[in-house]
Tab-separated table of C-alpha atoms in Angstrom:
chain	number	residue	atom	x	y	z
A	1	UNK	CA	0.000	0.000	0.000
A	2	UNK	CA	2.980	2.480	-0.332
A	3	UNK	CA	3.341	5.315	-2.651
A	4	UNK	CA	6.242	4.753	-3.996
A	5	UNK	CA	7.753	3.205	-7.005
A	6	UNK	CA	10.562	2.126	-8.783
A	7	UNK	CA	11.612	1.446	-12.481
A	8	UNK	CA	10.389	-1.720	-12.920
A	9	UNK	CA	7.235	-1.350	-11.440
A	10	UNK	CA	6.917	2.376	-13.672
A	11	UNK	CA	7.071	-0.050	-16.837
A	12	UNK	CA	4.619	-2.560	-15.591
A	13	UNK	CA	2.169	0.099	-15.025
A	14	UNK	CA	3.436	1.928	-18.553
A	15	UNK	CA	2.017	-1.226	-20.121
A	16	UNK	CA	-0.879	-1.371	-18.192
A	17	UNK	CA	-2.050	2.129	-18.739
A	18	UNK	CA	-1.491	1.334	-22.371
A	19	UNK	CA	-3.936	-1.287	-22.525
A	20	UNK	CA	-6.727	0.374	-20.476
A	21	UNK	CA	-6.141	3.507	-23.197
A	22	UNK	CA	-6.463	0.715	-26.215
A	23	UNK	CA	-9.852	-0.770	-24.336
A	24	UNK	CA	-8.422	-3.649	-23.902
A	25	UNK	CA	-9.850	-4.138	-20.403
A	26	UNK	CA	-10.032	-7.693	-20.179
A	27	UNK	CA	-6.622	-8.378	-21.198
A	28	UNK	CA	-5.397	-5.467	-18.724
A	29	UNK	CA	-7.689	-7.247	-16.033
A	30	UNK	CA	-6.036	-10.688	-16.448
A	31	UNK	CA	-2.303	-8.738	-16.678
A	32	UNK	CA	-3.095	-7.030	-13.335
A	33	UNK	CA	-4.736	-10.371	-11.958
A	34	UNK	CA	-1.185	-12.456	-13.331
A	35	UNK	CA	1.287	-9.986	-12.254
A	36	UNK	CA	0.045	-9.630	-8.762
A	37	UNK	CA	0.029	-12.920	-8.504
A	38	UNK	CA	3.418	-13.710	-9.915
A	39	UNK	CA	4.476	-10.557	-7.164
A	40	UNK	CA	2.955	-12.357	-4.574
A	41	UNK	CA	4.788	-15.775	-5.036
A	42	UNK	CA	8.380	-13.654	-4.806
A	43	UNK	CA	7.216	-12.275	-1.575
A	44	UNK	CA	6.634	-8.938	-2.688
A	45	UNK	CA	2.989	-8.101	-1.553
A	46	UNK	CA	2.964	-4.646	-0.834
A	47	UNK	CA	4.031	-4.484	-4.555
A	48	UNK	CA	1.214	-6.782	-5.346
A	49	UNK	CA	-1.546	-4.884	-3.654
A	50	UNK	CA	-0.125	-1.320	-4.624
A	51	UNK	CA	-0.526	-2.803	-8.399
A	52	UNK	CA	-4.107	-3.686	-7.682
A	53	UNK	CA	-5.003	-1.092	-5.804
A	54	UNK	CA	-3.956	1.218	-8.883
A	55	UNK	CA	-5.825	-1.220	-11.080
A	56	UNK	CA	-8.953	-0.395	-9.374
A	57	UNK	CA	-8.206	3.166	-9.649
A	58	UNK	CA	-7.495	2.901	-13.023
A	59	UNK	CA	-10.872	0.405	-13.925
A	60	UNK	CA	-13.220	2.720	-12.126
A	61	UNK	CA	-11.809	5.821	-13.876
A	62	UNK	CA	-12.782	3.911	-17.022
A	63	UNK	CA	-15.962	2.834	-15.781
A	64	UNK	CA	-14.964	-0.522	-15.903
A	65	UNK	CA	-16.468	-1.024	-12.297
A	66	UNK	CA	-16.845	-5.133	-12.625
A	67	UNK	CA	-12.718	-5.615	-13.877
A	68	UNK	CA	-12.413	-2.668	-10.495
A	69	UNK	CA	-14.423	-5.292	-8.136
A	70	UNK	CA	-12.553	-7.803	-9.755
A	71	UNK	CA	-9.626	-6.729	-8.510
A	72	UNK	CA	-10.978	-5.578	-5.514
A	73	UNK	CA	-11.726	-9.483	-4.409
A	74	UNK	CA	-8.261	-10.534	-5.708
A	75	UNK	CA	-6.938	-7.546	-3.464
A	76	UNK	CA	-9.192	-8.543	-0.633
A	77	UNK	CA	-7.992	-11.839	-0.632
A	78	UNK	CA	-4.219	-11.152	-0.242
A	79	UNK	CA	-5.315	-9.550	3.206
A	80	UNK	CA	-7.187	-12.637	3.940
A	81	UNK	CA	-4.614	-14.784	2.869
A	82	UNK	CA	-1.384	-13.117	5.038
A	83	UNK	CA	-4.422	-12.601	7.728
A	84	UNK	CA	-3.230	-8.780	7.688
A	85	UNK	CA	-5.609	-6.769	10.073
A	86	UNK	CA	-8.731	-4.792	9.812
A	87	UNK	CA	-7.224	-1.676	11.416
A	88	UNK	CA	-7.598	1.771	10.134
A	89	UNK	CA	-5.710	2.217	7.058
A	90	UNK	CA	-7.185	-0.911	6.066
A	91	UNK	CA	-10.588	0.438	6.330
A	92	UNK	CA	-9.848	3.873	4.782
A	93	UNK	CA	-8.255	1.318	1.635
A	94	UNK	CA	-12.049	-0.035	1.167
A	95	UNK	CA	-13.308	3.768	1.691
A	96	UNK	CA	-11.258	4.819	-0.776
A	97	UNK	CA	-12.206	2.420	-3.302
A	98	UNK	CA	-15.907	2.264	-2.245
A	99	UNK	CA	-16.053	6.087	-3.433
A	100	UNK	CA	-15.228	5.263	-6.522
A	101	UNK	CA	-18.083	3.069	-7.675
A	102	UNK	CA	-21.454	5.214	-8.503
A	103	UNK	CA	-24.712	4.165	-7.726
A	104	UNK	CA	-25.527	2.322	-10.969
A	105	UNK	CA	-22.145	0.253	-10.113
A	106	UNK	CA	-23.924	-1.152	-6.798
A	107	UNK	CA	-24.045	-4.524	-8.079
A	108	UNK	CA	-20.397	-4.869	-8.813
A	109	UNK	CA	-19.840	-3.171	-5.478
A	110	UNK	CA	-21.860	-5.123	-3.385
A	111	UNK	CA	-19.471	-8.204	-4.457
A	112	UNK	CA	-16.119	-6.405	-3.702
A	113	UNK	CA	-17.947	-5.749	-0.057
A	114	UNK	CA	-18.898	-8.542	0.472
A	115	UNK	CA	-15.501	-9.941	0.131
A	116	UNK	CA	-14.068	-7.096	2.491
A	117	UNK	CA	-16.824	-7.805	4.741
A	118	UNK	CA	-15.885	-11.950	5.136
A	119	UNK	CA	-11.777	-10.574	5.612
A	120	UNK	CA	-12.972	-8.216	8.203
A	121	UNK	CA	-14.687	-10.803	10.145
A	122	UNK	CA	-12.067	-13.427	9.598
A	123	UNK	CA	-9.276	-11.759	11.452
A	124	UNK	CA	-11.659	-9.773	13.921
A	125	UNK	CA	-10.709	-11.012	17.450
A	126	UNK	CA	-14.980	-11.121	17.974
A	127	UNK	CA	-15.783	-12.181	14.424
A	128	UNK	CA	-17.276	-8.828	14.077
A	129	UNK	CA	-16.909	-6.327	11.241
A	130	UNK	CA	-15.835	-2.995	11.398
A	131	UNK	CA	-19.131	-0.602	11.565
A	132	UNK	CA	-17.750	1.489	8.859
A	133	UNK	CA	-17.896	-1.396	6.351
A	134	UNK	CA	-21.215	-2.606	7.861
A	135	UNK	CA	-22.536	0.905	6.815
A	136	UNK	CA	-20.854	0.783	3.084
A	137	UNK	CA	-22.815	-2.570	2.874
A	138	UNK	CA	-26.187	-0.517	4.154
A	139	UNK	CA	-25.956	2.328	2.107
A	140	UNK	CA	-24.880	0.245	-1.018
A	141	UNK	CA	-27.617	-2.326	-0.628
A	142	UNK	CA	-30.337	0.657	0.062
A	143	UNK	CA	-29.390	1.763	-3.718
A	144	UNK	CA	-29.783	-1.816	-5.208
A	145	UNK	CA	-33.670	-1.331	-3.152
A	146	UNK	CA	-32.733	-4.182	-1.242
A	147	UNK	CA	-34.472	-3.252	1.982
A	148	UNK	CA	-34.559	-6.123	4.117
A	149	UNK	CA	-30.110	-6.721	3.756
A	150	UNK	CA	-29.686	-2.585	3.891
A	151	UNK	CA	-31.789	-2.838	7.488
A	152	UNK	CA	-29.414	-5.699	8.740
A	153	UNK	CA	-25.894	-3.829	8.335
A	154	UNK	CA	-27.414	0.057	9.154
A	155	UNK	CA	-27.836	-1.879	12.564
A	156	UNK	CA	-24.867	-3.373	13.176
A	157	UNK	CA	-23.070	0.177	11.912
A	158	UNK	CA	-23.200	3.295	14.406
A	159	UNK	CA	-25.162	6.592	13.105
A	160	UNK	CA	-25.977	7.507	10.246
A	161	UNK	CA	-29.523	7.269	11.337
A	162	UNK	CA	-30.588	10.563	8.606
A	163	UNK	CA	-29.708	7.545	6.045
A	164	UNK	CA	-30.713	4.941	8.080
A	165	UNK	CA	-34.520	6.761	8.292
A	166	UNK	CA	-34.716	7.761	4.340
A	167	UNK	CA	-34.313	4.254	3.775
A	168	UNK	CA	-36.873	3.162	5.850
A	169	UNK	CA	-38.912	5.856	4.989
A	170	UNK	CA	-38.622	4.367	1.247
A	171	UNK	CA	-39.351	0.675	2.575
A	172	UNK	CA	-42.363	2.035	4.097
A	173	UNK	CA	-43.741	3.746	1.311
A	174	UNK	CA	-43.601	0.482	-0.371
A	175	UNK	CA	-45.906	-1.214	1.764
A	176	UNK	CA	-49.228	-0.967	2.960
A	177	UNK	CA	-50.724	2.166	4.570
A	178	UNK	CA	-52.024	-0.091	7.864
A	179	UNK	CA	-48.480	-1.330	8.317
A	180	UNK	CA	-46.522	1.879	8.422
A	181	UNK	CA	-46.120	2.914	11.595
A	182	UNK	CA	-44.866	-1.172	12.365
A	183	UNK	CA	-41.708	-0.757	10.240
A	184	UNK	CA	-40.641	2.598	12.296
A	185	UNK	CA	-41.381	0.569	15.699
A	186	UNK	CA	-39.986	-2.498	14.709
A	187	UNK	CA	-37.058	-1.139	13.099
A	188	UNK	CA	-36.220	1.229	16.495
A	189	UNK	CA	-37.012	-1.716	19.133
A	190	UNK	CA	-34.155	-3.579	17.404
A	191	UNK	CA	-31.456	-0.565	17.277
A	192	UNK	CA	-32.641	-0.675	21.273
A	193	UNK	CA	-32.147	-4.750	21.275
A	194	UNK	CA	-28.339	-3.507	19.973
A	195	UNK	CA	-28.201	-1.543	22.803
A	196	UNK	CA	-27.408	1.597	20.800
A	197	UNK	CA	-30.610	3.857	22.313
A	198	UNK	CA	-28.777	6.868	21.012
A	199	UNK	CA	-29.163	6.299	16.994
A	200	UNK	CA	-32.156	4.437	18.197
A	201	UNK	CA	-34.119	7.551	19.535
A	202	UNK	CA	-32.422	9.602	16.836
A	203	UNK	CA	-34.162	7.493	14.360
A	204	UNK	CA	-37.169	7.528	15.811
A	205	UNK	CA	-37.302	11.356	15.383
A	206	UNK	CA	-35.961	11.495	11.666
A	207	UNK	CA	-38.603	8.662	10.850
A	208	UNK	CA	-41.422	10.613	12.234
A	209	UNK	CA	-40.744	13.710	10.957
A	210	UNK	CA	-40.903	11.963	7.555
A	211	UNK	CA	-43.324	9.760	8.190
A	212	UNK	CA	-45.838	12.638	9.121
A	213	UNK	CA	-45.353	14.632	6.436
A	214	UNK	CA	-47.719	12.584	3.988
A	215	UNK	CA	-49.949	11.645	7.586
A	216	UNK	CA	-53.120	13.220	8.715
A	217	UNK	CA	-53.540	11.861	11.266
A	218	UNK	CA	-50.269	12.125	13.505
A	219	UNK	CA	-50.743	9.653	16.374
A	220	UNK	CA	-50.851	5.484	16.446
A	221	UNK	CA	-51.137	3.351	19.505
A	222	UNK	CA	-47.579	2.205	18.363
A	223	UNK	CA	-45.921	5.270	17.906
A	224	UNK	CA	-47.376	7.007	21.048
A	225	UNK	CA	-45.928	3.330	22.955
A	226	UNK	CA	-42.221	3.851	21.253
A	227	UNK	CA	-42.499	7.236	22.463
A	228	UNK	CA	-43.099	6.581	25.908
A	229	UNK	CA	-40.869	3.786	25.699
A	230	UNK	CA	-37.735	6.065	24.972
A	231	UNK	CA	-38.624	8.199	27.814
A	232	UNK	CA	-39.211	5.164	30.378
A	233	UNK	CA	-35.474	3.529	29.442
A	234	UNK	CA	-33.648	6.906	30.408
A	235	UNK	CA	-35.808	6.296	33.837
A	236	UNK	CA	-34.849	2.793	33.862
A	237	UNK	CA	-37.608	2.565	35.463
A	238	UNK	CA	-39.017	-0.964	35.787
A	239	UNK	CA	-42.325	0.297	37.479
A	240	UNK	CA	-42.784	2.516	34.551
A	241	UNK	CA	-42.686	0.079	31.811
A	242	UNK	CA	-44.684	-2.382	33.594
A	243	UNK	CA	-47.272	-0.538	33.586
A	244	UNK	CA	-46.457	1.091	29.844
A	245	UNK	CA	-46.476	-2.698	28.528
A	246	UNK	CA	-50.023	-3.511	29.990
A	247	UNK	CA	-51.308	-0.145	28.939
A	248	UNK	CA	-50.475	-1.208	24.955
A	249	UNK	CA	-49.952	-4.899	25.034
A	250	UNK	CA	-53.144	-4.839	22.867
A	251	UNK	CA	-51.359	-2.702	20.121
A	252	UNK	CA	-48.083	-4.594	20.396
A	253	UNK	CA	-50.112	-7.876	20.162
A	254	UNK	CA	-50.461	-7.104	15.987
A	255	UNK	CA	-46.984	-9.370	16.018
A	256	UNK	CA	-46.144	-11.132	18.437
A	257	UNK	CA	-42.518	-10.494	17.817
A	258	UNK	CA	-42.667	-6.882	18.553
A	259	UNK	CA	-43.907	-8.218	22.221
A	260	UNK	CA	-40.544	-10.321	22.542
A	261	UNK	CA	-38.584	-7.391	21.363
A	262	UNK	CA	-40.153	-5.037	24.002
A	263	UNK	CA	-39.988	-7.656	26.562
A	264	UNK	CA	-35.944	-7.644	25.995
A	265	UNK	CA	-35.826	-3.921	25.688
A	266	UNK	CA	-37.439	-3.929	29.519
A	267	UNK	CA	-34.600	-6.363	30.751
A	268	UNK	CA	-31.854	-4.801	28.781
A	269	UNK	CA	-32.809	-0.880	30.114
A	270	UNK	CA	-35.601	-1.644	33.115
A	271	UNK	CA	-34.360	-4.949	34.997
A	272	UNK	CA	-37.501	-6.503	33.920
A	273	UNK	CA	-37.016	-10.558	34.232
A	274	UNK	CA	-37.356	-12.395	31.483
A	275	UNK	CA	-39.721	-15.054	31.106
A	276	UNK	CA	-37.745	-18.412	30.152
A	277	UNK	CA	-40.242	-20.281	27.024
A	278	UNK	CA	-38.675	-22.015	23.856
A	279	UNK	CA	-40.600	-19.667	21.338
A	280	UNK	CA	-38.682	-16.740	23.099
A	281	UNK	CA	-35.534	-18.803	22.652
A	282	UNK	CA	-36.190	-19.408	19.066
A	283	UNK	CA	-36.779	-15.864	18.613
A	284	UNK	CA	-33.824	-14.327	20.399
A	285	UNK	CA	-31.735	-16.409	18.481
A	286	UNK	CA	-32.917	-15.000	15.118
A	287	UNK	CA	-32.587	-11.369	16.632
A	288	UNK	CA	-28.972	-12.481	18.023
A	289	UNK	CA	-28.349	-13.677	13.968
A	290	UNK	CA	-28.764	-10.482	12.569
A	291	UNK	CA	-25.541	-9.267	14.149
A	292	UNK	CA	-23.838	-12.344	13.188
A	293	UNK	CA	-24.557	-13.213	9.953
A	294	UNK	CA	-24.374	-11.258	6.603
């Protein structure tokens, strides 16, 4: 990953260059993809990944973003393969190249991601990726419309809730009018089941003031619960959401997850006890998965 070159290196990139400026991008691909390789097996892998990493460059300046990815993976894998750490010129490497795919590239991001995403976790001392990727994976997955993967990695990243509340302001508008108002309370009761209740009451506020924009009527059961809800955590009060729980247990009783999900939310922030039953088992595991899995 350093700057600087020599000669020999000059000419391989000379030759390079010359083929990207020709359009021959798949024989430049398969040049980058053989010389790193042939770099690698003479131990000379910062050499190897400075040559991709200019490949990249040079495939996304051509808008050649699936050769880029391309050699993003092959990149990706070299850190995998010496198990070189996730620290934080490693990240700002995948920043870097991130910025240079646009949004009608997503697809051919999402793979080099993904790849970064399965390093990161790999030599993570808790198997856990770095939030920064998790939100490159959110934000590039909310352009691709895919809703249900963007939710799972804006949680496990840290702010960003503005984003985080456009795209579930977008989700909602795709679904039915009656449902609406589930999606922002669902969506918050799990950023408070991460234990983050900052970005979890910031969200709530984003997603409300966009919600009620196109809203008559600007008051549900659920909403007025989550409300009180955020207020009765700083309390940590477990009085308080006793009583909050009975008052709307009928409201939160349209899914019986969102009843599990307050129920944790009381013992994470209010001491309430759990109750011990296999379908709460089952379902905490599936909550625990989607900070776990990709």
């Amino acid at each position: 990953m350093t700057n600087k070159t020599n000669p020999q290196f000059s000419k391989i990139l000379e030759k390079l260059n010359s083929k990207v400026e020709n359009g021959e991008y798949y024989e430049a691909q398969q040049l980058y993809t053989t010389l790193s390789l042939r770099m690698q097996k003479r131990g000379k892998t910062n050499e190897a990944i400075q040559l991709l990493s200019r490949g990249i460059h040079t495939m996304a300046t051509h808008e050649q973003y699936e050769s880029a990815s391309f050699l993003g993976v092959s990149m990706i894998n070299i850190f995998t393969e010496l198990k070189i750490a996730a620290n934080e010129q490693t990240i700002m490497v995948i920043e870097k190249f991130a910025q240079e795919f646009p949004k009608s590239a997503s697809k051919s991001l999402i793979t080099f991601l993904k790849t970064a995403l399965s390093w990161n976790k790999a030599v993570s001392q808790n198997q856990q990726a770095d939030p920064k990727i998790e939100y490159l994976m959110a934000k590039t997955y909310y352009n691709l419309e895919d809703f249900s993967k963007s939710k799972i990695h804006f949680l496990r990243s840290n702010g960003h809730t503005e984003e985080f509340a456009k795209m579930v302001y977008d989700w909602i508008k795709k679904g039915q009018s009656w449902e609406r108002d589930f999606f922002i309370v669902r969506t918050v009761l799990e950023l408070l089941n991460a234990k983050k209740e900052r970005d979890a009451g910031s969200l709530f506020q984003k997603l409300v003031g966009l919600y009620f924009k196109d809203q008559e009527n600007t008051h549900t059961p659920l909403l007025n619960f989550l409300s009180f809800l955020l207020i009765t955590i700083k309390k940590k009060s477990t009085i308080l959401f006793e009583t909050l729980f009975e008052n709307y247990k009928d409201a939160l009783s349209r899914d019986p997850e969102l009843l599990i999900l307050v129920k944790k939310v009381g013992a994470i922030y209010c001491g309430v006890k759990l109750e011990s039953n296999n379908s709460f088992d089952i379902f905490n595991g599936v909550v625990s998965s989607l900070f776990k899995n990709n």
